[in-house]
CSV table of C-alpha atoms and ligand atoms in Angstrom, one decimal:
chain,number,residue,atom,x,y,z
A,1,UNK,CA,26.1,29.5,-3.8
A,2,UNK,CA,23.4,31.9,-4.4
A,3,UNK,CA,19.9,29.8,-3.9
A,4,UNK,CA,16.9,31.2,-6.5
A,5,UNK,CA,13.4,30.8,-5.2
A,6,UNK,CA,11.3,31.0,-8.4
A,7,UNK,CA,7.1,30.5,-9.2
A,8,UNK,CA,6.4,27.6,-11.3
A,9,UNK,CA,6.4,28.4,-15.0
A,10,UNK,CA,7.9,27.5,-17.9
A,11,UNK,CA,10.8,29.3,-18.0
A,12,UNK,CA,11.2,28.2,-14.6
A,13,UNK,CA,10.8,24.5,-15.3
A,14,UNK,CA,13.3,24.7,-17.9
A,15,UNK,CA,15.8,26.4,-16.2
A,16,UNK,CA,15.4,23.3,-13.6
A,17,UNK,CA,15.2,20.7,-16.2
A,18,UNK,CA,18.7,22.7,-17.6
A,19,UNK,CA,20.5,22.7,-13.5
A,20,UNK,CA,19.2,19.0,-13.5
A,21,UNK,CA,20.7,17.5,-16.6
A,22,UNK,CA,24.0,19.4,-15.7
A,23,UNK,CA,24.0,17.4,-12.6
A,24,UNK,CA,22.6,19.7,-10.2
A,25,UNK,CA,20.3,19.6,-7.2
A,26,UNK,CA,16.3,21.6,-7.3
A,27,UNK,CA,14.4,22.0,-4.8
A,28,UNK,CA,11.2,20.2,-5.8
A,29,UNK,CA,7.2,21.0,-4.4
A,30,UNK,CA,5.5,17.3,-4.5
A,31,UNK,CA,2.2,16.7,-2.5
A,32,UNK,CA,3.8,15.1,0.1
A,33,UNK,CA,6.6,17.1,1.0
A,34,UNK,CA,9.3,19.2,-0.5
A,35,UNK,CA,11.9,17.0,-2.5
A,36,UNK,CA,15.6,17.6,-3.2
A,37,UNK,CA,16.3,15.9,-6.3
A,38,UNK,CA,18.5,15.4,-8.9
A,39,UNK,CA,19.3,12.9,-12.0
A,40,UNK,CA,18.9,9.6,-11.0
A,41,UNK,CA,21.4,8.7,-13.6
A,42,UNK,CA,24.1,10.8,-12.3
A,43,UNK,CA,26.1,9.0,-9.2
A,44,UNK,CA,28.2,12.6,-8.7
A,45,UNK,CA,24.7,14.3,-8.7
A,46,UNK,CA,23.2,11.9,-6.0
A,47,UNK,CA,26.0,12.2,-3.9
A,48,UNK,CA,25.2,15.6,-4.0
A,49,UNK,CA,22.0,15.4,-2.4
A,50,UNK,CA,23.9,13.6,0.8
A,51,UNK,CA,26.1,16.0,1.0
A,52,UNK,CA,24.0,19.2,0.8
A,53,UNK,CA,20.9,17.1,3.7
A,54,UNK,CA,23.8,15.5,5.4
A,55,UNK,CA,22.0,12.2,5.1
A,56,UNK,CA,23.8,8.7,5.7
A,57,UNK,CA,25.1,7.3,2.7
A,58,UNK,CA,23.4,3.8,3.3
A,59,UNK,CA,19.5,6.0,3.5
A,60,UNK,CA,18.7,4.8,0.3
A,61,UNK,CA,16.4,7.2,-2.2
A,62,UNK,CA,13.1,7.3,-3.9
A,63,UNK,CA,13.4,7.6,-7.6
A,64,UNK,CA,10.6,10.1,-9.6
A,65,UNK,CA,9.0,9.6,-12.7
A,66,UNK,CA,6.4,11.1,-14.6
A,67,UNK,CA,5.4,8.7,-16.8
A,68,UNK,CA,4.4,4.5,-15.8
A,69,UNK,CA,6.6,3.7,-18.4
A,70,UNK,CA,9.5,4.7,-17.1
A,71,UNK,CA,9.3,1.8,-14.6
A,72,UNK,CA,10.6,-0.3,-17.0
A,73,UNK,CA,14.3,1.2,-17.1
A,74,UNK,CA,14.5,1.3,-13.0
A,75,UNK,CA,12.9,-2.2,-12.0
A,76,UNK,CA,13.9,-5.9,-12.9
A,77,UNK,CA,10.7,-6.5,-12.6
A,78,UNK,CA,7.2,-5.2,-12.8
A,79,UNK,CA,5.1,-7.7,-11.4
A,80,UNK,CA,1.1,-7.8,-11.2
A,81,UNK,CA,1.1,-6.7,-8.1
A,82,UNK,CA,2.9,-3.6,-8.5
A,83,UNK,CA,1.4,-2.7,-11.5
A,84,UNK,CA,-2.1,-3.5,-9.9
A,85,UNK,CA,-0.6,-0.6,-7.1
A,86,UNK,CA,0.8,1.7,-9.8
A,87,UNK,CA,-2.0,1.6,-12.2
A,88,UNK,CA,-4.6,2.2,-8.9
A,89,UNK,CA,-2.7,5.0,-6.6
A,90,UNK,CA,-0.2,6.7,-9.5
A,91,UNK,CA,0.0,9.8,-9.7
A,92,UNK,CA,0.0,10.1,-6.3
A,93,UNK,CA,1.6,9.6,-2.7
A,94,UNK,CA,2.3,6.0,-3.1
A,95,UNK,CA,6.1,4.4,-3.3
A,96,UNK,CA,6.6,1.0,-4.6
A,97,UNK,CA,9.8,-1.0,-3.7
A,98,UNK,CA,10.9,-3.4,-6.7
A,99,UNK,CA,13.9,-5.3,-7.7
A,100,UNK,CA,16.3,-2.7,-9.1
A,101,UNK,CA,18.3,-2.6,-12.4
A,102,UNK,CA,21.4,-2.6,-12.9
A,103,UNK,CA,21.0,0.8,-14.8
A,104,UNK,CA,20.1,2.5,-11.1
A,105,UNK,CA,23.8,3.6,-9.5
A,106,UNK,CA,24.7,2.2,-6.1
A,107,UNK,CA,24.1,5.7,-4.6
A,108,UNK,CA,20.6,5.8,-5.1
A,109,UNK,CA,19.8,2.2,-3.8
A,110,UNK,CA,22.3,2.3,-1.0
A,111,UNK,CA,23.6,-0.7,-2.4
A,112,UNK,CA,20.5,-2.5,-2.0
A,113,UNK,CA,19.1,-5.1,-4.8
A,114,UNK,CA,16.1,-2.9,-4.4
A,115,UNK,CA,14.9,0.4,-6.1
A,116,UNK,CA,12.2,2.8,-4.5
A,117,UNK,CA,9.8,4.3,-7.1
A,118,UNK,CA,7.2,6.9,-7.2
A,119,UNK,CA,5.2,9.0,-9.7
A,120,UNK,CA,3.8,12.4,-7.7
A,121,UNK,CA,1.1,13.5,-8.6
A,122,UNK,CA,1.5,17.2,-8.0
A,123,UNK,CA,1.3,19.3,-11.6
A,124,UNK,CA,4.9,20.9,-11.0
A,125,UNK,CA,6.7,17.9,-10.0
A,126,UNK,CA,5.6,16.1,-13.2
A,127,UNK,CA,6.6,19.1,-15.1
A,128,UNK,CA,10.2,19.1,-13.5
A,129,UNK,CA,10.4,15.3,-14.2
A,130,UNK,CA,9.6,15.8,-17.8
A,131,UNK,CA,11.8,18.9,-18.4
A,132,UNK,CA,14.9,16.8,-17.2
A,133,UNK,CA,14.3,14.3,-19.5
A,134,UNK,CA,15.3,11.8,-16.7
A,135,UNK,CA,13.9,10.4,-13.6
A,136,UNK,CA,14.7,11.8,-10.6
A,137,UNK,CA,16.5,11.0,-7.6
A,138,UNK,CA,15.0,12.9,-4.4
A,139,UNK,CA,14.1,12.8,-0.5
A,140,UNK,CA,13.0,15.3,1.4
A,141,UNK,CA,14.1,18.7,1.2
A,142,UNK,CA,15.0,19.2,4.5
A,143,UNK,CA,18.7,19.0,6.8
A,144,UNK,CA,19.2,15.1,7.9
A,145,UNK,CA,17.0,15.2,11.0
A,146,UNK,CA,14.5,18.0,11.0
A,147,UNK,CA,11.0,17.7,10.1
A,148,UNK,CA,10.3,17.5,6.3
A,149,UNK,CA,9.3,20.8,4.7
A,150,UNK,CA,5.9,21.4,3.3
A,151,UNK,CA,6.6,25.0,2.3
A,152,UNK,CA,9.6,26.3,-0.3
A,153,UNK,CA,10.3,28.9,2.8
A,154,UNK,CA,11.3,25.8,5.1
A,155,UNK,CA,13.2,24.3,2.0
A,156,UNK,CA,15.0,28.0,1.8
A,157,UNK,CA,15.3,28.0,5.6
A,158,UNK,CA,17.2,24.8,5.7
A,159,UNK,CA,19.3,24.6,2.7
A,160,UNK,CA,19.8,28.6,1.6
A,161,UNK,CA,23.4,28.5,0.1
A,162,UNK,CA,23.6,24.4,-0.7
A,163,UNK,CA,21.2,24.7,-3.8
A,164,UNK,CA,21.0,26.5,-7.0
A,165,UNK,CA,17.0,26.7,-7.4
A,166,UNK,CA,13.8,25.4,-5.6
A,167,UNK,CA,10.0,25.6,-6.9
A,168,UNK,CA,8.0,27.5,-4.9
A,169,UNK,CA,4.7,25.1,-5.6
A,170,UNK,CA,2.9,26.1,-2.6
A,171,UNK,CA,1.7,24.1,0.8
A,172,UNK,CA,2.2,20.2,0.6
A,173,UNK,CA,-1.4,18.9,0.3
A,174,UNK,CA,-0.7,15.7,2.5
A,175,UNK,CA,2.2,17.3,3.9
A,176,UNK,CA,3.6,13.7,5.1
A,177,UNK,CA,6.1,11.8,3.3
A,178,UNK,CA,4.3,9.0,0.9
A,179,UNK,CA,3.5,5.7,1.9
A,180,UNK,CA,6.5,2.8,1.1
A,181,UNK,CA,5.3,-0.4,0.0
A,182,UNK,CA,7.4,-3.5,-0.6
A,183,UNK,CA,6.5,-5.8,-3.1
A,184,UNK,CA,10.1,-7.8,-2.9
A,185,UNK,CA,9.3,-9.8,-0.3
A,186,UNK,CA,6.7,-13.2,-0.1
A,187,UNK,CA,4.2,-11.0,1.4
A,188,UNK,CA,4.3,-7.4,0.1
A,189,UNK,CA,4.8,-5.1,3.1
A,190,UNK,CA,4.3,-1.5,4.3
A,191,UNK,CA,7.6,0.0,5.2
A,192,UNK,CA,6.0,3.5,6.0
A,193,UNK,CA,2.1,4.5,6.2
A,194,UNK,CA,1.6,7.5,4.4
A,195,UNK,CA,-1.8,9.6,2.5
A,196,UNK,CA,-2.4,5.7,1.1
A,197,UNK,CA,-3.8,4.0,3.7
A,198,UNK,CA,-3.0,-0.1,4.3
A,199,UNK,CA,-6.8,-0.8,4.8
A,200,UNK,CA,-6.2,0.8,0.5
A,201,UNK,CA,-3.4,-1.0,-0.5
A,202,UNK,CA,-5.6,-4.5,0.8
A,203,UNK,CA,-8.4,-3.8,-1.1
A,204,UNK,CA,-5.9,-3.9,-4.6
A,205,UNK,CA,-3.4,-6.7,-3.5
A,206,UNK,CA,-5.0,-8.6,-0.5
A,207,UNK,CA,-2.5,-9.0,2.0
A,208,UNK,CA,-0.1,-7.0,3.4
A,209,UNK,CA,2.4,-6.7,6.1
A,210,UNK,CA,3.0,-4.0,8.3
A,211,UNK,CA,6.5,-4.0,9.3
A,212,UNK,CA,7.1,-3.9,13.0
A,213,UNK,CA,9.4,-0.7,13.2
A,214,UNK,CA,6.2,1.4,11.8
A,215,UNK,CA,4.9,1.5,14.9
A,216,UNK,CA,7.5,0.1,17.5
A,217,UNK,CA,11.4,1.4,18.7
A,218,UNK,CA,13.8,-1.2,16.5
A,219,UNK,CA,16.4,-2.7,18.5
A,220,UNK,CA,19.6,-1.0,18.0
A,221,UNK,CA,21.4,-4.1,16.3
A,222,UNK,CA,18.0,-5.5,14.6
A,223,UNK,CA,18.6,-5.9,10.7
A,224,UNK,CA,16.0,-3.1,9.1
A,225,UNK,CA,13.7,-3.2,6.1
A,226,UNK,CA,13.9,0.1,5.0
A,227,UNK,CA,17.3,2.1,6.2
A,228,UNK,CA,15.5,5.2,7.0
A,229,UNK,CA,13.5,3.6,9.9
A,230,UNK,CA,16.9,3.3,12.5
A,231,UNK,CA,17.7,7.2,12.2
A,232,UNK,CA,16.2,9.9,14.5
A,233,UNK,CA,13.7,11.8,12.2
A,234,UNK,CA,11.0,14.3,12.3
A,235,UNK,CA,13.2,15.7,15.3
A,236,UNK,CA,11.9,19.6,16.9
A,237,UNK,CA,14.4,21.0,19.2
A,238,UNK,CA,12.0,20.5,21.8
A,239,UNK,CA,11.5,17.4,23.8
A,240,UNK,CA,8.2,15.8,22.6
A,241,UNK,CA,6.7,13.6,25.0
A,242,UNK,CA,3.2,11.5,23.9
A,243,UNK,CA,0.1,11.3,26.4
A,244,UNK,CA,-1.9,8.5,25.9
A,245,UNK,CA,-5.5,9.0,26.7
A,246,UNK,CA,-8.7,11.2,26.8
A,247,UNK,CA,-9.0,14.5,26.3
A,248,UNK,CA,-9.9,15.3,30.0
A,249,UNK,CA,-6.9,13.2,31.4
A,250,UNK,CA,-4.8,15.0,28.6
A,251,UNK,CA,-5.9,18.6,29.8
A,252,UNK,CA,-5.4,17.5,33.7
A,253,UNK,CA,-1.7,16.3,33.2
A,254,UNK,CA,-0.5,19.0,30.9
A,255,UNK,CA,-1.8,21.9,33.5
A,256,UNK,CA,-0.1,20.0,36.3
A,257,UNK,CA,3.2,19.9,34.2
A,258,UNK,CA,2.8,23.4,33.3
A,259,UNK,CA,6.0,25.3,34.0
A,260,UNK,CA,8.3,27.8,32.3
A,261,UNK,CA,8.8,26.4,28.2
A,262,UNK,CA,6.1,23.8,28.1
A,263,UNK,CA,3.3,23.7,25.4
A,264,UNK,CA,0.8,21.7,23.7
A,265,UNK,CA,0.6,19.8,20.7
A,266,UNK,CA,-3.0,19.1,20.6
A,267,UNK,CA,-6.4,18.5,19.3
A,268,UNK,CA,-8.6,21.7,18.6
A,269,UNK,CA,-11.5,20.6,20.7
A,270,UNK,CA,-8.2,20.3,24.2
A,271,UNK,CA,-7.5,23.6,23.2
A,272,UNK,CA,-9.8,25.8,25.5
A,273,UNK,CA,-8.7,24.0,28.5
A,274,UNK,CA,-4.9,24.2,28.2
A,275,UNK,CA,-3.2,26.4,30.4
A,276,UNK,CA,-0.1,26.7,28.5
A,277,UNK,CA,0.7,27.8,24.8
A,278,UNK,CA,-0.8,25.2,22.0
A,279,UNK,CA,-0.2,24.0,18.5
A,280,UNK,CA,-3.5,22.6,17.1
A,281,UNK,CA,-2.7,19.3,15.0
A,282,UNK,CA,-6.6,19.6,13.9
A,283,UNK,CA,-9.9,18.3,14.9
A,284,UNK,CA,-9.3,14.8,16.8
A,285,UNK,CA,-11.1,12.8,13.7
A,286,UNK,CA,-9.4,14.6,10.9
A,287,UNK,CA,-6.7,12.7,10.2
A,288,UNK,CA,-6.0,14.2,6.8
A,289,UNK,CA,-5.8,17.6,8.6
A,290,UNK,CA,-3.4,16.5,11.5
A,291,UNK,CA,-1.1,15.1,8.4
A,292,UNK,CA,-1.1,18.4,6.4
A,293,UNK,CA,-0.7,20.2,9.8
A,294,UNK,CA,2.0,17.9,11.7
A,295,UNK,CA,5.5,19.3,9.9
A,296,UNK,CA,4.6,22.8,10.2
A,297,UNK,CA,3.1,22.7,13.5
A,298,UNK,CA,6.4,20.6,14.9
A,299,UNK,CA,8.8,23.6,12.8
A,300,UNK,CA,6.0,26.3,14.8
A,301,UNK,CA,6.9,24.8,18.0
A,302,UNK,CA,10.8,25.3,17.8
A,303,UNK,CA,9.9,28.9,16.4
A,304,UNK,CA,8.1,29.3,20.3
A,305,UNK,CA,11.1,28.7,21.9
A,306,UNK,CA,9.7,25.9,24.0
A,307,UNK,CA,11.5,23.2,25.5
A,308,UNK,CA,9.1,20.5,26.3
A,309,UNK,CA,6.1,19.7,24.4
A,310,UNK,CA,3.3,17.2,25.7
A,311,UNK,CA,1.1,15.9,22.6
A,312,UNK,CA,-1.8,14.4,22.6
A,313,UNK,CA,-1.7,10.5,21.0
A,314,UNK,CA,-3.1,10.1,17.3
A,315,UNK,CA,-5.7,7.0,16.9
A,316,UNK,CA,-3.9,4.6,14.4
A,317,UNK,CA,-6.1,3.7,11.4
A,318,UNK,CA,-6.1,5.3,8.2
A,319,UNK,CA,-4.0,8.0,7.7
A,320,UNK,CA,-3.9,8.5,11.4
A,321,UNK,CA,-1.5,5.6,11.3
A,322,UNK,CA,1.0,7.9,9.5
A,323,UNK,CA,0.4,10.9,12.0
A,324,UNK,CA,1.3,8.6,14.6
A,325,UNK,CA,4.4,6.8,13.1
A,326,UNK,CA,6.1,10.0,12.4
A,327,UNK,CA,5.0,11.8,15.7
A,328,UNK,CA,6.2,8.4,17.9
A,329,UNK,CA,9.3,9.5,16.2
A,330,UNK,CA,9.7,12.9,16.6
A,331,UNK,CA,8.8,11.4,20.7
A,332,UNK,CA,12.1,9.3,20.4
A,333,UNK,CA,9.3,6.8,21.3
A,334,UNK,CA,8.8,8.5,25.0
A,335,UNK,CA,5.1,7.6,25.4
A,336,UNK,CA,3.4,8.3,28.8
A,337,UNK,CA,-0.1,6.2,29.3
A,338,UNK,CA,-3.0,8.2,30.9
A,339,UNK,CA,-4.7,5.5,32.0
B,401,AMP,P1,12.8,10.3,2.2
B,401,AMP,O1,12.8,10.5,0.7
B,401,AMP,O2,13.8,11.2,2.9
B,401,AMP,O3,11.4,10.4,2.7
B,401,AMP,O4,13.4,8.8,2.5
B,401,AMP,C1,13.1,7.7,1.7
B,401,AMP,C2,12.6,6.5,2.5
B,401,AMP,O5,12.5,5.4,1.6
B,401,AMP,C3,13.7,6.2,3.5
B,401,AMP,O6,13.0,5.8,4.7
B,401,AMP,C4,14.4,5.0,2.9
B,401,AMP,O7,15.0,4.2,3.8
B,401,AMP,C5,13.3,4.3,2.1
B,401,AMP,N1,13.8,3.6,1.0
B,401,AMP,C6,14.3,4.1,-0.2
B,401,AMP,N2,14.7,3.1,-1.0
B,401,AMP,C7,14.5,1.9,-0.4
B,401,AMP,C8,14.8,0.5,-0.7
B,401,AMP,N3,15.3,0.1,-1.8
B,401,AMP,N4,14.4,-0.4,0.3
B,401,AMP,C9,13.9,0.0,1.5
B,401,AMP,N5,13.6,1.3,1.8
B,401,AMP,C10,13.9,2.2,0.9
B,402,MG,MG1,13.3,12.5,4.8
């Protein structure tokens, strides 16, 4: 299959909206990350999306809208709560987990009584949405395991030959996946930190969770929340191990470890000191920069050919939580304290 790259544009969104409604797969820009998506109405057009990521069939999928009111025809229920998130973060990088429909096939839910819902906020997604006529069905645009694209280039680079069209909408602008909230439990709780903070999502709906596997290794047999938690993700090539502490213990270790293949994934201020080739996540107390930067800078690092990569530890509150969850990832959890 030949794979088109085009600039948004009408006749661009239309040919989308056209592949979509035929029950084929786009390549979608959101301002989180790149999307894959197709009808969400179309079981043999999801199933497509699994085949061409070679994602797990029980890694259940967000579903896209671009209108609140298409809520109604996903969820069983729309509950204060969730409107109170919808009607505060939408558009924008915010999922909300509800009780599902039966309207929403098996292989978007994963079989779950659940649906996962978002309505991005980026200009090009909406219009994609809308030219489809139907909500849509989409993770992340990249193969099962490696880091989530926030250019069309990494979309192309990845999947070249397994789909028909992607939107070229530019650079991510959060450049993490959004934030997953679930509102079908007692006590509504974050699944995923994302560009909407938890100290956010508290000031609309009081309490809330945070689910142990955001920032802990799950046993292998524990029962998961949110399916997508248990697989290796965010993966480079290269072995990522996590330094825990200051900047000058940081700069000591990594120049004692520096041999043949070995880099750094640091702050800009470590930079200068380093003795071996670095990848700037951003300043240390920019956490909206280290999230825009973290998926490109972990695709840069494979690109370098190195084989072990020691990177500095993100703090964990506001969207530094979401830095950190995906980067303990990318780590398989292989933290070294400094201290
Ligand atoms: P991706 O679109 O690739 O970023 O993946 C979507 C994420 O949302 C995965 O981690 C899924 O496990 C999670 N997810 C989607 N639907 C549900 C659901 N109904 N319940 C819990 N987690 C979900
Ligand atoms: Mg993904």
């Amino acid at each position: 299959m030949e794979t088109q790259v085009l600039q948004p544009s009408q006749s661009s969104f239309e040919l989308a909206g056209k592949l979509l409604r035929e029950g084929q797969l786009v390549g979608m820009p959101t301002e989180t990350v790149y999307g894959l998506a197709a009808n969400a109405f179309d079981p043999a057009a999801v199933e497509k999306i699994f085949k061409a990521k070679g994602r797990p069939m029980d890694n259940p999928l967000i579903v896209h809208i671009s209108h609140i009111s298409q809520v109604e025809q996903l969820v069983k229920e729309f509950s204060p709560k969730a409107r109170a998130l919808a009607e505060t973060f939408w558009s924008g990088p915010l999922t909300i987990i509800m009780p599902c429909s039966d309207k929403v096939p098996t292989q978007v839910t994963a079989g779950l009584p659940t649906v996962a819902v978002r309505f991005p906020s980026h200009k090009a997604a909406q219009q994609i949405i809308n030219a489809a006529g139907v909500p849509l069905a989409a993770p992340s645009a990249n193969l099962s395991g490696s880091p989530s694209p926030t250019t069309a280039q990494a979309v192309y680079g990845d999947l070249k030959g397994r789909v028909p069209l992607i939107i070229d909408g530019g650079q991510c602008q959060v450049g993490l996946e959004s934030t997953v909230i679930t509102v079908a439990t007692d006590v509504p709780t974050l699944l995923r930190p994302g560009g909407i903070t938890v100290e956010q999502l508290r000031s609309v709906i009081g309490d809330v969770h945070i689910d142990k596997g955001v920032t802990h290794m799950l046993d292998k047999n524990a029962v998961v929340a949110s399916p997508g938690m248990k697989y290796k993700h965010y993966a480079p090539k290269a072995r990522v191990i996590i330094l825990k502490g200051g900047s000058d213990e940081y700069i000591d270790y990594v120049n004692r470890h520096s041999l043949q293949g070995v880099g750094a994934l640091c702050y800009k201020e470590d930079c200068a000191g380093l003795n071996v080739p670095c990848v700037v996540l951003g300043e240390k107390d920019d956490y909206s920069a280290q999230a825009h930067n973290l998926f490109s800078d972990l695709r840069k690092l494979d690109e370098m050919g190195l084989t072990t990569v020691y990177a500095r530890c993100p703090e964990t509150s506001g969207v530094g939580l979401a830095v950190y969850n995906r980067l303990i990832r990318s780590a398989g959890f292989e933290v070294i304290d400094l201290a």
